[in-house]
């Protein structure tokens, strides 16, 4: 609400400063441009329909009588923006307005009903970002906004000026996790004064904060003020100050919507007692934003701040992950076996020959794997494992295929049993006989062997001996070793 007298032919734009060109960035304030991160080629088009209550009131200084020159103001701020470069954005906002109110051409004491439709002044602006806040908007952003107000408004109805106006603003922005703070300071030059209404230059101040409730949903508040660069004489305009709050939504397709309301905190041109608005539009963000640089745009990235791990596991969700690793080996009696033929079955099949190190592969969580291993003619085995979220080892225990049984008896040169003696075993068929055999208290041992010729050797106290036997299917063979002095 504005208190002034007289205002019969004042050349002012009571619509006030138009909204900044509407875009899909829900961090943006409504009335000034924020130096956020923008991709080259970004564009947007939309409009905001607003209602303002009593934005212009004439007051008789002698009697205190008030007349609402503009009782209700309806406006559609149609806007478009385009970014030819990542640090340059061009905006235009065209306000279409309708109003009801009173005419005081015959004086405040005899107001007449008044209404009309038309245009307010068109604003053309550019945002030059000198300091980019970064892909994640967490850095400090800084830019300058030169603008021109084109006198397209109907100034005889207090909806425009009679000449060009303009100015420039410095804008700043800083992201603090979900909160984004923005500010503006600048100068607007108006085309002189008219009928005692100070329409000269003023300092424009604004501060805003936006809280991100979700990736595409934010709520914000801002305060705007215009400080005249001249003194206000009694009975003229006040200092315009107003506060606004809004909610904005944008989806991955580029569609965006907003709704909000505001209150006038002081008297001043274009400051209503109450303001409400709703609007929306469509556009794109130019080069798709990809904060983590993983090749998956933020709109489709479940983890936009952490790069995808390209490992064949859920590579399309955009999240860093580590697939569990499965180590596969074959063993006999706790020792790793080389040369075994290995066959892996699961989400994939693989065949290889076991070596000195286990085979290690990346697998999916909750996957099931089966391995068969064979080392002819004697060793074979299989095992199965379900891998969880962590690394796992699949050790295939090999079992010896046997055909015969050996009963070994070992004595020294005095005929005494060699209790606890450890014999070394070897075979012409790999792994068909144990590599070591430990004798019991009576110097004896019984065990089974596979096909082939097997030799066992032992020594103690300078005595040594050995014996061999070729296994026969189903035959149990006693084998005697007498330890003697080496010749």
PDB file of N, CA and C in Angstrom, residues 175-218:
ATOM      1  N   UNK A 175      25.566 -22.237  -1.333  1.00  0.00           N
ATOM      2  CA  UNK A 175      24.855 -23.425  -0.909  1.00  0.00           C
ATOM      3  C   UNK A 175      25.412 -23.981   0.383  1.00  0.00           C
ATOM      4  N   UNK A 176      24.523 -24.326   1.312  1.00  0.00           N
ATOM      5  CA  UNK A 176      24.899 -24.941   2.589  1.00  0.00           C
ATOM      6  C   UNK A 176      24.059 -26.195   2.751  1.00  0.00           C
ATOM      7  N   UNK A 177      24.504 -27.271   2.124  1.00  0.00           N
ATOM      8  CA  UNK A 177      23.735 -28.514   2.073  1.00  0.00           C
ATOM      9  C   UNK A 177      22.369 -28.239   1.442  1.00  0.00           C
ATOM     10  N   UNK A 178      21.288 -28.453   2.198  1.00  0.00           N
ATOM     11  CA  UNK A 178      19.958 -28.261   1.625  1.00  0.00           C
ATOM     12  C   UNK A 178      19.557 -26.791   1.548  1.00  0.00           C
ATOM     13  N   UNK A 179      20.269 -25.927   2.252  1.00  0.00           N
ATOM     14  CA  UNK A 179      19.925 -24.501   2.286  1.00  0.00           C
ATOM     15  C   UNK A 179      20.758 -23.731   1.280  1.00  0.00           C
ATOM     16  N   UNK A 180      20.107 -22.850   0.525  1.00  0.00           N
ATOM     17  CA  UNK A 180      20.798 -21.948  -0.396  1.00  0.00           C
ATOM     18  C   UNK A 180      20.450 -20.514  -0.020  1.00  0.00           C
ATOM     19  N   UNK A 181      21.480 -19.701   0.217  1.00  0.00           N
ATOM     20  CA  UNK A 181      21.304 -18.294   0.565  1.00  0.00           C
ATOM     21  C   UNK A 181      21.689 -17.435  -0.631  1.00  0.00           C
ATOM     22  N   UNK A 182      20.901 -16.402  -0.891  1.00  0.00           N
ATOM     23  CA  UNK A 182      21.156 -15.524  -2.024  1.00  0.00           C
ATOM     24  C   UNK A 182      20.949 -14.081  -1.595  1.00  0.00           C
ATOM     25  N   UNK A 183      21.634 -13.166  -2.290  1.00  0.00           N
ATOM     26  CA  UNK A 183      21.485 -11.756  -1.988  1.00  0.00           C
ATOM     27  C   UNK A 183      21.706 -10.892  -3.209  1.00  0.00           C
ATOM     28  N   UNK A 184      21.194  -9.672  -3.139  1.00  0.00           N
ATOM     29  CA  UNK A 184      21.328  -8.736  -4.254  1.00  0.00           C
ATOM     30  C   UNK A 184      21.503  -7.323  -3.718  1.00  0.00           C
ATOM     31  N   UNK A 185      22.355  -6.560  -4.375  1.00  0.00           N
ATOM     32  CA  UNK A 185      22.454  -5.132  -4.142  1.00  0.00           C
ATOM     33  C   UNK A 185      22.681  -4.476  -5.499  1.00  0.00           C
ATOM     34  N   UNK A 186      21.954  -3.398  -5.756  1.00  0.00           N
ATOM     35  CA  UNK A 186      22.081  -2.771  -7.059  1.00  0.00           C
ATOM     36  C   UNK A 186      21.451  -1.396  -7.075  1.00  0.00           C
ATOM     37  N   UNK A 187      21.459  -0.798  -8.246  1.00  0.00           N
ATOM     38  CA  UNK A 187      20.906   0.540  -8.447  1.00  0.00           C
ATOM     39  C   UNK A 187      19.944   0.507  -9.610  1.00  0.00           C
ATOM     40  N   UNK A 188      18.773   1.135  -9.440  1.00  0.00           N
ATOM     41  CA  UNK A 188      17.830   1.314 -10.530  1.00  0.00           C
ATOM     42  C   UNK A 188      17.655   2.800 -10.780  1.00  0.00           C
ATOM     43  N   UNK A 189      17.776   3.178 -12.046  1.00  0.00           N
ATOM     44  CA  UNK A 189      17.631   4.576 -12.450  1.00  0.00           C
ATOM     45  C   UNK A 189      16.265   4.747 -13.084  1.00  0.00           C
ATOM     46  N   UNK A 190      15.452   5.657 -12.529  1.00  0.00           N
ATOM     47  CA  UNK A 190      14.110   5.938 -13.028  1.00  0.00           C
ATOM     48  C   UNK A 190      14.131   7.244 -13.825  1.00  0.00           C
ATOM     49  N   UNK A 191      13.141   7.438 -14.682  1.00  0.00           N
ATOM     50  CA  UNK A 191      13.130   8.638 -15.533  1.00  0.00           C
ATOM     51  C   UNK A 191      12.565   9.863 -14.827  1.00  0.00           C
ATOM     52  N   UNK A 192      13.290  10.373 -13.831  1.00  0.00           N
ATOM     53  CA  UNK A 192      12.928  11.633 -13.203  1.00  0.00           C
ATOM     54  C   UNK A 192      11.758  11.554 -12.255  1.00  0.00           C
ATOM     55  N   UNK A 193      11.104  12.710 -12.002  1.00  0.00           N
ATOM     56  CA  UNK A 193       9.994  12.802 -11.064  1.00  0.00           C
ATOM     57  C   UNK A 193       8.761  13.334 -11.776  1.00  0.00           C
ATOM     58  N   UNK A 194       7.637  13.113 -11.162  1.00  0.00           N
ATOM     59  CA  UNK A 194       6.406  13.612 -11.760  1.00  0.00           C
ATOM     60  C   UNK A 194       5.395  13.909 -10.683  1.00  0.00           C
ATOM     61  N   UNK A 195       4.820  15.117 -10.701  1.00  0.00           N
ATOM     62  CA  UNK A 195       3.733  15.499  -9.804  1.00  0.00           C
ATOM     63  C   UNK A 195       4.089  15.240  -8.336  1.00  0.00           C
ATOM     64  N   UNK A 196       5.332  15.510  -7.955  1.00  0.00           N
ATOM     65  CA  UNK A 196       5.718  15.343  -6.562  1.00  0.00           C
ATOM     66  C   UNK A 196       6.041  13.924  -6.175  1.00  0.00           C
ATOM     67  N   UNK A 197       5.912  12.977  -7.104  1.00  0.00           N
ATOM     68  CA  UNK A 197       6.238  11.583  -6.793  1.00  0.00           C
ATOM     69  C   UNK A 197       7.709  11.354  -7.097  1.00  0.00           C
ATOM     70  N   UNK A 198       8.527  11.001  -6.110  1.00  0.00           N
ATOM     71  CA  UNK A 198       9.954  10.803  -6.351  1.00  0.00           C
ATOM     72  C   UNK A 198      10.186   9.493  -7.074  1.00  0.00           C
ATOM     73  N   UNK A 199      10.374   9.560  -8.367  1.00  0.00           N
ATOM     74  CA  UNK A 199      10.580   8.349  -9.151  1.00  0.00           C
ATOM     75  C   UNK A 199      12.010   8.273  -9.636  1.00  0.00           C
ATOM     76  N   UNK A 200      12.936   8.848  -8.888  1.00  0.00           N
ATOM     77  CA  UNK A 200      14.325   8.842  -9.306  1.00  0.00           C
ATOM     78  C   UNK A 200      15.026   7.558  -8.941  1.00  0.00           C
ATOM     79  N   UNK A 201      16.351   7.616  -8.925  1.00  0.00           N
ATOM     80  CA  UNK A 201      17.171   6.433  -8.697  1.00  0.00           C
ATOM     81  C   UNK A 201      16.995   5.908  -7.275  1.00  0.00           C
ATOM     82  N   UNK A 202      17.227   4.610  -7.133  1.00  0.00           N
ATOM     83  CA  UNK A 202      17.124   3.977  -5.817  1.00  0.00           C
ATOM     84  C   UNK A 202      18.087   2.812  -5.738  1.00  0.00           C
ATOM     85  N   UNK A 203      18.447   2.480  -4.516  1.00  0.00           N
ATOM     86  CA  UNK A 203      19.262   1.288  -4.254  1.00  0.00           C
ATOM     87  C   UNK A 203      18.310   0.124  -3.999  1.00  0.00           C
ATOM     88  N   UNK A 204      18.523  -0.968  -4.716  1.00  0.00           N
ATOM     89  CA  UNK A 204      17.662  -2.145  -4.589  1.00  0.00           C
ATOM     90  C   UNK A 204      18.398  -3.219  -3.776  1.00  0.00           C
ATOM     91  N   UNK A 205      17.759  -3.636  -2.712  1.00  0.00           N
ATOM     92  CA  UNK A 205      18.339  -4.657  -1.832  1.00  0.00           C
ATOM     93  C   UNK A 205      17.387  -5.852  -1.759  1.00  0.00           C
ATOM     94  N   UNK A 206      17.963  -7.041  -1.679  1.00  0.00           N
ATOM     95  CA  UNK A 206      17.141  -8.249  -1.543  1.00  0.00           C
ATOM     96  C   UNK A 206      17.964  -9.332  -0.876  1.00  0.00           C
ATOM     97  N   UNK A 207      17.296 -10.166  -0.112  1.00  0.00           N
ATOM     98  CA  UNK A 207      17.920 -11.338   0.510  1.00  0.00           C
ATOM     99  C   UNK A 207      16.923 -12.479   0.453  1.00  0.00           C
ATOM    100  N   UNK A 208      17.416 -13.683   0.223  1.00  0.00           N
ATOM    101  CA  UNK A 208      16.528 -14.834   0.069  1.00  0.00           C
ATOM    102  C   UNK A 208      17.203 -16.086   0.603  1.00  0.00           C
ATOM    103  N   UNK A 209      16.383 -17.020   1.005  1.00  0.00           N
ATOM    104  CA  UNK A 209      16.849 -18.342   1.409  1.00  0.00           C
ATOM    105  C   UNK A 209      15.895 -19.399   0.887  1.00  0.00           C
ATOM    106  N   UNK A 210      16.463 -20.499   0.386  1.00  0.00           N
ATOM    107  CA  UNK A 210      15.652 -21.601  -0.137  1.00  0.00           C
ATOM    108  C   UNK A 210      16.105 -22.896   0.515  1.00  0.00           C
ATOM    109  N   UNK A 211      15.139 -23.667   0.969  1.00  0.00           N
ATOM    110  CA  UNK A 211      15.431 -24.956   1.621  1.00  0.00           C
ATOM    111  C   UNK A 211      14.932 -26.066   0.710  1.00  0.00           C
ATOM    112  N   UNK A 212      15.853 -26.970   0.336  1.00  0.00           N
ATOM    113  CA  UNK A 212      15.504 -28.082  -0.530  1.00  0.00           C
ATOM    114  C   UNK A 212      14.888 -29.204   0.299  1.00  0.00           C
ATOM    115  N   UNK A 213      13.603 -29.466   0.060  1.00  0.00           N
ATOM    116  CA  UNK A 213      12.950 -30.590   0.728  1.00  0.00           C
ATOM    117  C   UNK A 213      13.235 -31.891   0.016  1.00  0.00           C
ATOM    118  N   UNK A 214      13.501 -31.804  -1.275  1.00  0.00           N
ATOM    119  CA  UNK A 214      13.812 -32.959  -2.105  1.00  0.00           C
ATOM    120  C   UNK A 214      14.568 -32.435  -3.313  1.00  0.00           C
ATOM    121  N   UNK A 215      15.014 -33.331  -4.185  1.00  0.00           N
ATOM    122  CA  UNK A 215      15.792 -32.916  -5.350  1.00  0.00           C
ATOM    123  C   UNK A 215      15.035 -31.900  -6.194  1.00  0.00           C
ATOM    124  N   UNK A 216      13.724 -32.041  -6.322  1.00  0.00           N
ATOM    125  CA  UNK A 216      12.958 -31.129  -7.149  1.00  0.00           C
ATOM    126  C   UNK A 216      11.937 -30.305  -6.397  1.00  0.00           C
ATOM    127  N   UNK A 217      12.088 -30.191  -5.087  1.00  0.00           N
ATOM    128  CA  UNK A 217      11.088 -29.479  -4.285  1.00  0.00           C
ATOM    129  C   UNK A 217      11.794 -28.560  -3.297  1.00  0.00           C
ATOM    130  N   UNK A 218      11.431 -27.273  -3.329  1.00  0.00           N
ATOM    131  CA  UNK A 218      12.047 -26.319  -2.425  1.00  0.00           C
ATOM    132  C   UNK A 218      11.043 -25.300  -1.926  1.00  0.00           C
TER     133      UNK A 218
END
